[in-house]
mmCIF file of C-alpha atoms in Angstrom:
data_model
loop_
_atom_site.group_PDB
_atom_site.id
_atom_site.type_symbol
_atom_site.label_atom_id
_atom_site.label_comp_id
_atom_site.label_asym_id
_atom_site.label_seq_id
_atom_site.Cartn_x
_atom_site.Cartn_y
_atom_site.Cartn_z
ATOM 1 C CA MET A 1 -36.028 27.046 70.444
ATOM 2 C CA VAL A 2 -36.351 30.841 70.781
ATOM 3 C CA LEU A 3 -34.342 33.462 68.914
ATOM 4 C CA ALA A 4 -33.185 36.431 70.996
ATOM 5 C CA ILE A 5 -32.004 39.489 69.062
ATOM 6 C CA TYR A 6 -29.543 41.477 71.189
ATOM 7 C CA GLY A 7 -30.241 45.116 70.332
ATOM 8 C CA ALA A 8 -33.694 46.585 69.726
ATOM 9 C CA GLY A 9 -32.669 49.565 67.604
ATOM 10 C CA GLY A 10 -32.650 49.924 63.817
ATOM 11 C CA LEU A 11 -30.207 47.086 63.274
ATOM 12 C CA GLY A 12 -32.300 44.879 65.546
ATOM 13 C CA ARG A 13 -35.371 45.532 63.408
ATOM 14 C CA GLU A 14 -33.349 44.601 60.329
ATOM 15 C CA VAL A 15 -32.332 41.323 61.944
ATOM 16 C CA LEU A 16 -35.978 40.691 62.822
ATOM 17 C CA GLU A 17 -36.889 41.060 59.134
ATOM 18 C CA LEU A 18 -34.119 38.609 58.245
ATOM 19 C CA ALA A 19 -35.387 36.133 60.849
ATOM 20 C CA ILE A 20 -38.950 36.420 59.537
ATOM 21 C CA ALA A 21 -37.657 35.634 56.031
ATOM 22 C CA VAL A 22 -35.812 32.586 57.385
ATOM 23 C CA GLU A 23 -38.956 31.436 59.204
ATOM 24 C CA LYS A 24 -41.083 31.707 56.058
ATOM 25 C CA LYS A 25 -38.750 29.377 54.181
ATOM 26 C CA SER A 26 -38.025 26.932 56.989
ATOM 27 C CA PRO A 27 -39.644 27.294 60.446
ATOM 28 C CA ARG A 28 -36.930 27.318 63.084
ATOM 29 C CA TRP A 29 -38.066 29.119 66.251
ATOM 30 C CA GLU A 30 -41.042 28.969 68.577
ATOM 31 C CA GLY A 31 -40.722 32.687 69.225
ATOM 32 C CA ILE A 32 -38.521 35.755 68.782
ATOM 33 C CA VAL A 33 -37.692 38.301 71.502
ATOM 34 C CA PHE A 34 -35.393 41.305 71.783
ATOM 35 C CA LEU A 35 -32.677 41.758 74.396
ATOM 36 C CA ASP A 36 -32.050 45.349 75.438
ATOM 37 C CA ASP A 37 -31.439 46.962 78.825
ATOM 38 C CA ARG A 38 -33.527 49.977 77.866
ATOM 39 C CA ASP A 39 -37.143 49.876 79.062
ATOM 40 C CA LEU A 40 -38.770 49.628 75.642
ATOM 41 C CA GLY A 41 -41.616 47.243 76.438
ATOM 42 C CA ALA A 42 -42.075 45.938 72.898
ATOM 43 C CA VAL A 43 -40.662 46.556 69.409
ATOM 44 C CA ARG A 44 -42.582 45.482 66.322
ATOM 45 C CA GLY A 45 -44.837 43.455 68.601
ATOM 46 C CA ARG A 46 -41.941 41.490 70.133
ATOM 47 C CA ARG A 47 -41.063 41.552 73.831
ATOM 48 C CA VAL A 48 -37.983 43.462 74.918
ATOM 49 C CA VAL A 49 -36.286 42.030 78.008
ATOM 50 C CA SER A 50 -33.096 42.923 79.845
ATOM 51 C CA PHE A 51 -30.243 40.434 79.769
ATOM 52 C CA GLY A 52 -30.634 39.832 83.504
ATOM 53 C CA SER A 53 -34.319 38.980 83.145
ATOM 54 C CA PHE A 54 -33.570 36.915 80.077
ATOM 55 C CA ARG A 55 -31.076 34.765 81.991
ATOM 56 C CA ARG A 56 -33.645 34.058 84.678
ATOM 57 C CA GLU A 57 -36.405 33.171 82.200
ATOM 58 C CA PHE A 58 -34.691 31.278 79.380
ATOM 59 C CA PRO A 59 -32.626 28.108 79.957
ATOM 60 C CA LYS A 60 -29.410 27.923 77.963
ATOM 61 C CA ASP A 61 -30.588 25.015 75.824
ATOM 62 C CA SER A 62 -33.845 26.726 74.807
ATOM 63 C CA VAL A 63 -32.509 29.811 73.021
ATOM 64 C CA GLU A 64 -29.973 31.125 70.527
ATOM 65 C CA ILE A 65 -28.825 34.736 70.335
ATOM 66 C CA ALA A 66 -28.049 37.054 67.408
ATOM 67 C CA ILE A 67 -26.226 40.308 68.140
ATOM 68 C CA ALA A 68 -27.706 43.322 66.325
ATOM 69 C CA VAL A 69 -25.355 46.196 67.169
ATOM 70 C CA GLY A 70 -23.265 48.069 64.581
ATOM 71 C CA GLU A 71 -20.229 48.974 66.699
ATOM 72 C CA PRO A 72 -17.601 46.210 66.336
ATOM 73 C CA PHE A 73 -16.120 46.650 69.822
ATOM 74 C CA THR A 74 -19.606 46.609 71.354
ATOM 75 C CA ARG A 75 -20.299 43.435 69.375
ATOM 76 C CA LYS A 76 -17.156 41.951 70.950
ATOM 77 C CA LYS A 77 -18.239 42.934 74.452
ATOM 78 C CA LEU A 78 -21.721 41.471 73.994
ATOM 79 C CA ARG A 79 -20.372 38.277 72.423
ATOM 80 C CA GLU A 80 -18.061 37.714 75.371
ATOM 81 C CA MET A 81 -20.907 38.346 77.813
ATOM 82 C CA VAL A 82 -23.260 35.977 75.977
ATOM 83 C CA LYS A 83 -20.666 33.209 75.781
ATOM 84 C CA GLU A 84 -19.632 33.654 79.411
ATOM 85 C CA ALA A 85 -23.291 33.147 80.362
ATOM 86 C CA GLY A 86 -23.277 29.860 78.429
ATOM 87 C CA TYR A 87 -25.595 30.761 75.549
ATOM 88 C CA SER A 88 -25.220 29.744 71.905
ATOM 89 C CA MET A 89 -25.223 32.243 69.067
ATOM 90 C CA ALA A 90 -27.314 31.821 65.935
ATOM 91 C CA VAL A 91 -25.977 31.722 62.399
ATOM 92 C CA LEU A 92 -28.510 33.669 60.300
ATOM 93 C CA VAL A 93 -28.487 33.584 56.501
ATOM 94 C CA HIS A 94 -31.159 35.347 54.476
ATOM 95 C CA PRO A 95 -32.766 33.047 51.877
ATOM 96 C CA ALA A 96 -31.840 35.590 49.185
ATOM 97 C CA ALA A 97 -28.120 35.512 50.060
ATOM 98 C CA GLN A 98 -25.693 33.579 47.844
ATOM 99 C CA VAL A 99 -23.274 31.616 50.010
ATOM 100 C CA ALA A 100 -20.797 29.173 48.460
ATOM 101 C CA ALA A 101 -21.038 25.578 49.618
ATOM 102 C CA ASP A 102 -17.375 25.521 50.691
ATOM 103 C CA CYS A 103 -17.326 28.747 52.696
ATOM 104 C CA THR A 104 -17.387 28.741 56.508
ATOM 105 C CA LEU A 105 -19.763 30.788 58.637
ATOM 106 C CA MET A 106 -18.651 30.801 62.260
ATOM 107 C CA GLU A 107 -21.016 30.924 65.232
ATOM 108 C CA GLY A 108 -23.013 34.156 65.395
ATOM 109 C CA ALA A 109 -22.397 35.201 61.772
ATOM 110 C CA VAL A 110 -25.263 37.182 60.198
ATOM 111 C CA VAL A 111 -25.590 37.257 56.389
ATOM 112 C CA HIS A 112 -28.247 39.587 54.995
ATOM 113 C CA TYR A 113 -30.307 39.893 51.827
ATOM 114 C CA ASN A 114 -28.464 39.780 48.485
ATOM 115 C CA VAL A 115 -25.030 39.186 50.047
ATOM 116 C CA PHE A 116 -22.537 37.169 47.992
ATOM 117 C CA VAL A 117 -19.957 35.051 49.840
ATOM 118 C CA SER A 118 -17.588 33.303 47.453
ATOM 119 C CA SER A 119 -15.755 29.999 47.489
ATOM 120 C CA GLY A 120 -13.453 29.250 50.399
ATOM 121 C CA ALA A 121 -14.304 32.400 52.371
ATOM 122 C CA VAL A 122 -14.480 32.368 56.169
ATOM 123 C CA VAL A 123 -16.826 34.747 58.004
ATOM 124 C CA GLY A 124 -15.682 35.009 61.591
ATOM 125 C CA GLU A 125 -17.609 34.556 64.797
ATOM 126 C CA ASN A 126 -20.262 37.230 65.383
ATOM 127 C CA SER A 127 -19.482 39.126 62.176
ATOM 128 C CA TYR A 128 -22.281 40.956 60.378
ATOM 129 C CA LEU A 129 -22.684 41.261 56.608
ATOM 130 C CA GLN A 130 -25.162 43.963 55.644
ATOM 131 C CA PRO A 131 -27.352 43.662 52.512
ATOM 132 C CA SER A 132 -25.685 43.565 49.081
ATOM 133 C CA CYS A 133 -22.063 43.326 50.164
ATOM 134 C CA VAL A 134 -19.558 40.995 48.468
ATOM 135 C CA VAL A 135 -16.967 38.737 50.104
ATOM 136 C CA GLY A 136 -14.534 37.318 47.546
ATOM 137 C CA HIS A 137 -12.982 33.877 47.338
ATOM 138 C CA ASP A 138 -10.678 32.787 50.163
ATOM 139 C CA VAL A 139 -11.289 35.958 52.188
ATOM 140 C CA ARG A 140 -10.805 35.611 55.946
ATOM 141 C CA ILE A 141 -12.966 37.886 58.110
ATOM 142 C CA GLY A 142 -12.194 37.922 61.828
ATOM 143 C CA ARG A 143 -14.529 38.142 64.815
ATOM 144 C CA ASP A 144 -17.048 40.931 65.454
ATOM 145 C CA CYS A 145 -16.620 42.687 62.096
ATOM 146 C CA VAL A 146 -19.249 44.712 60.230
ATOM 147 C CA ILE A 147 -19.207 44.846 56.424
ATOM 148 C CA SER A 148 -21.587 47.559 55.207
ATOM 149 C CA THR A 149 -23.928 47.565 52.219
ATOM 150 C CA PHE A 150 -22.171 47.577 48.804
ATOM 151 C CA GLY A 151 -18.825 46.924 50.465
ATOM 152 C CA VAL A 152 -16.649 44.690 48.257
ATOM 153 C CA ILE A 153 -13.760 42.615 49.584
ATOM 154 C CA ALA A 154 -11.771 41.068 46.718
ATOM 155 C CA GLY A 155 -10.216 37.617 46.829
ATOM 156 C CA SER A 156 -7.723 36.387 49.422
ATOM 157 C CA CYS A 157 -7.992 39.432 51.704
ATOM 158 C CA LEU A 158 -7.532 39.146 55.462
ATOM 159 C CA VAL A 159 -9.785 41.338 57.635
ATOM 160 C CA GLY A 160 -8.812 41.513 61.310
ATOM 161 C CA GLY A 161 -11.319 41.261 64.137
ATOM 162 C CA GLN A 162 -13.474 44.246 65.191
ATOM 163 C CA THR A 163 -13.056 45.920 61.793
ATOM 164 C CA TYR A 164 -15.761 48.163 60.306
ATOM 165 C CA ILE A 165 -15.917 48.489 56.515
ATOM 166 C CA GLY A 166 -18.158 51.376 55.474
ATOM 167 C CA LEU A 167 -20.761 51.782 52.746
ATOM 168 C CA SER A 168 -19.486 51.158 49.198
ATOM 169 C CA ALA A 169 -15.868 50.633 50.263
ATOM 170 C CA ALA A 170 -13.719 48.467 47.986
ATOM 171 C CA ILE A 171 -10.756 46.386 49.163
ATOM 172 C CA LYS A 172 -8.144 45.242 46.618
ATOM 173 C CA GLU A 173 -7.313 41.529 46.406
ATOM 174 C CA GLN A 174 -4.734 40.087 48.837
ATOM 175 C CA THR A 175 -4.953 43.130 51.115
ATOM 176 C CA ARG A 176 -4.492 42.825 54.875
ATOM 177 C CA ILE A 177 -6.717 44.951 57.116
ATOM 178 C CA GLY A 178 -5.464 45.115 60.689
ATOM 179 C CA GLU A 179 -7.638 44.426 63.721
ATOM 180 C CA GLY A 180 -9.825 47.265 65.010
ATOM 181 C CA SER A 181 -9.690 49.257 61.774
ATOM 182 C CA ILE A 182 -12.350 51.539 60.292
ATOM 183 C CA ILE A 183 -12.550 51.820 56.507
ATOM 184 C CA GLY A 184 -14.570 54.929 55.641
ATOM 185 C CA MET A 185 -17.488 54.791 53.221
ATOM 186 C CA GLY A 186 -16.554 54.957 49.573
ATOM 187 C CA SER A 187 -12.890 54.246 50.281
ATOM 188 C CA VAL A 188 -10.754 52.341 47.789
ATOM 189 C CA VAL A 189 -8.135 50.374 49.711
ATOM 190 C CA MET A 190 -5.124 49.485 47.543
ATOM 191 C CA ARG A 191 -2.588 48.542 50.205
ATOM 192 C CA ASP A 192 -2.427 46.933 53.652
ATOM 193 C CA VAL A 193 -3.928 48.820 56.603
ATOM 194 C CA GLU A 194 -2.337 48.762 60.059
ATOM 195 C CA GLY A 195 -4.457 47.742 63.027
ATOM 196 C CA ASN A 196 -6.579 50.326 64.868
ATOM 197 C CA MET A 197 -6.411 52.869 62.062
ATOM 198 C CA VAL A 198 -9.151 54.973 60.474
ATOM 199 C CA THR A 199 -8.593 54.917 56.714
ATOM 200 C CA MET A 200 -10.489 56.987 54.129
ATOM 201 C CA GLY A 201 -10.412 58.199 50.534
ATOM 202 C CA ASN A 202 -9.544 57.061 47.010
ATOM 203 C CA PRO A 203 -6.893 55.813 47.185
ATOM 204 C CA ALA A 204 -7.456 55.262 50.897
ATOM 205 C CA LYS A 205 -5.025 56.774 53.389
ATOM 206 C CA ALA A 206 -4.754 56.504 57.172
ATOM 207 C CA VAL A 207 -6.136 59.642 58.848
ATOM 208 C CA ARG A 208 -5.914 58.806 62.551
ATOM 209 C CA HIS A 209 -5.753 56.042 65.142
ATOM 210 C CA ASN A 210 -9.005 54.424 66.253
ATOM 211 C CA ASP A 211 -8.217 55.269 69.872
ATOM 212 C CA ASP A 212 -11.800 55.390 71.130
ATOM 213 C CA HIS A 213 -12.818 52.202 69.305
ATOM 214 C CA LYS A 214 -16.009 53.815 68.024
ATOM 215 C CA VAL A 215 -17.485 54.164 64.563
ATOM 216 C CA PHE A 216 -20.614 56.217 65.275
#
């Protein structure tokens, strides 16, 4: 089995470090490559191939893919493309993460160093937990989300798909975050957030619609 990391930028290099840590604890892959349509040649000594070339070279049963892109709506687009092509997505958990035995990590979930995922939580398909974030008990995170470093989601929250939660944001227990939302870094969210809204501040307030579906 080969691991293909979709995205050869900074986030891709972070996922490579995670994969190396996984390999050191329990060997899992025969090789690791990057997927990227830019002509990069190699990154950190690993081949970079386009998705078209990848499909010609790697049979579906010989590879699993991890998406390493920080934009939630781009993550969604890539997930749909990968699944339409018939490939499986890897669940990656850093050995230094703390993940409760009764939580659920859906296909494609990535859980980084020093992350804490509490009892009964569900991390949705293709969602990405950056280092040192906290997911409380019984939290439900939808598809294609990104939870940034030091982000804290208290118990029984619901986070809709394609949501981005910024650095050091805090979400009060039992809060509902609508699909396609952006929670700005350092925000303190005390009440429900409508879908496709950009919310910032302490206490957090909606500042505009997320019309262009872009964080960066």
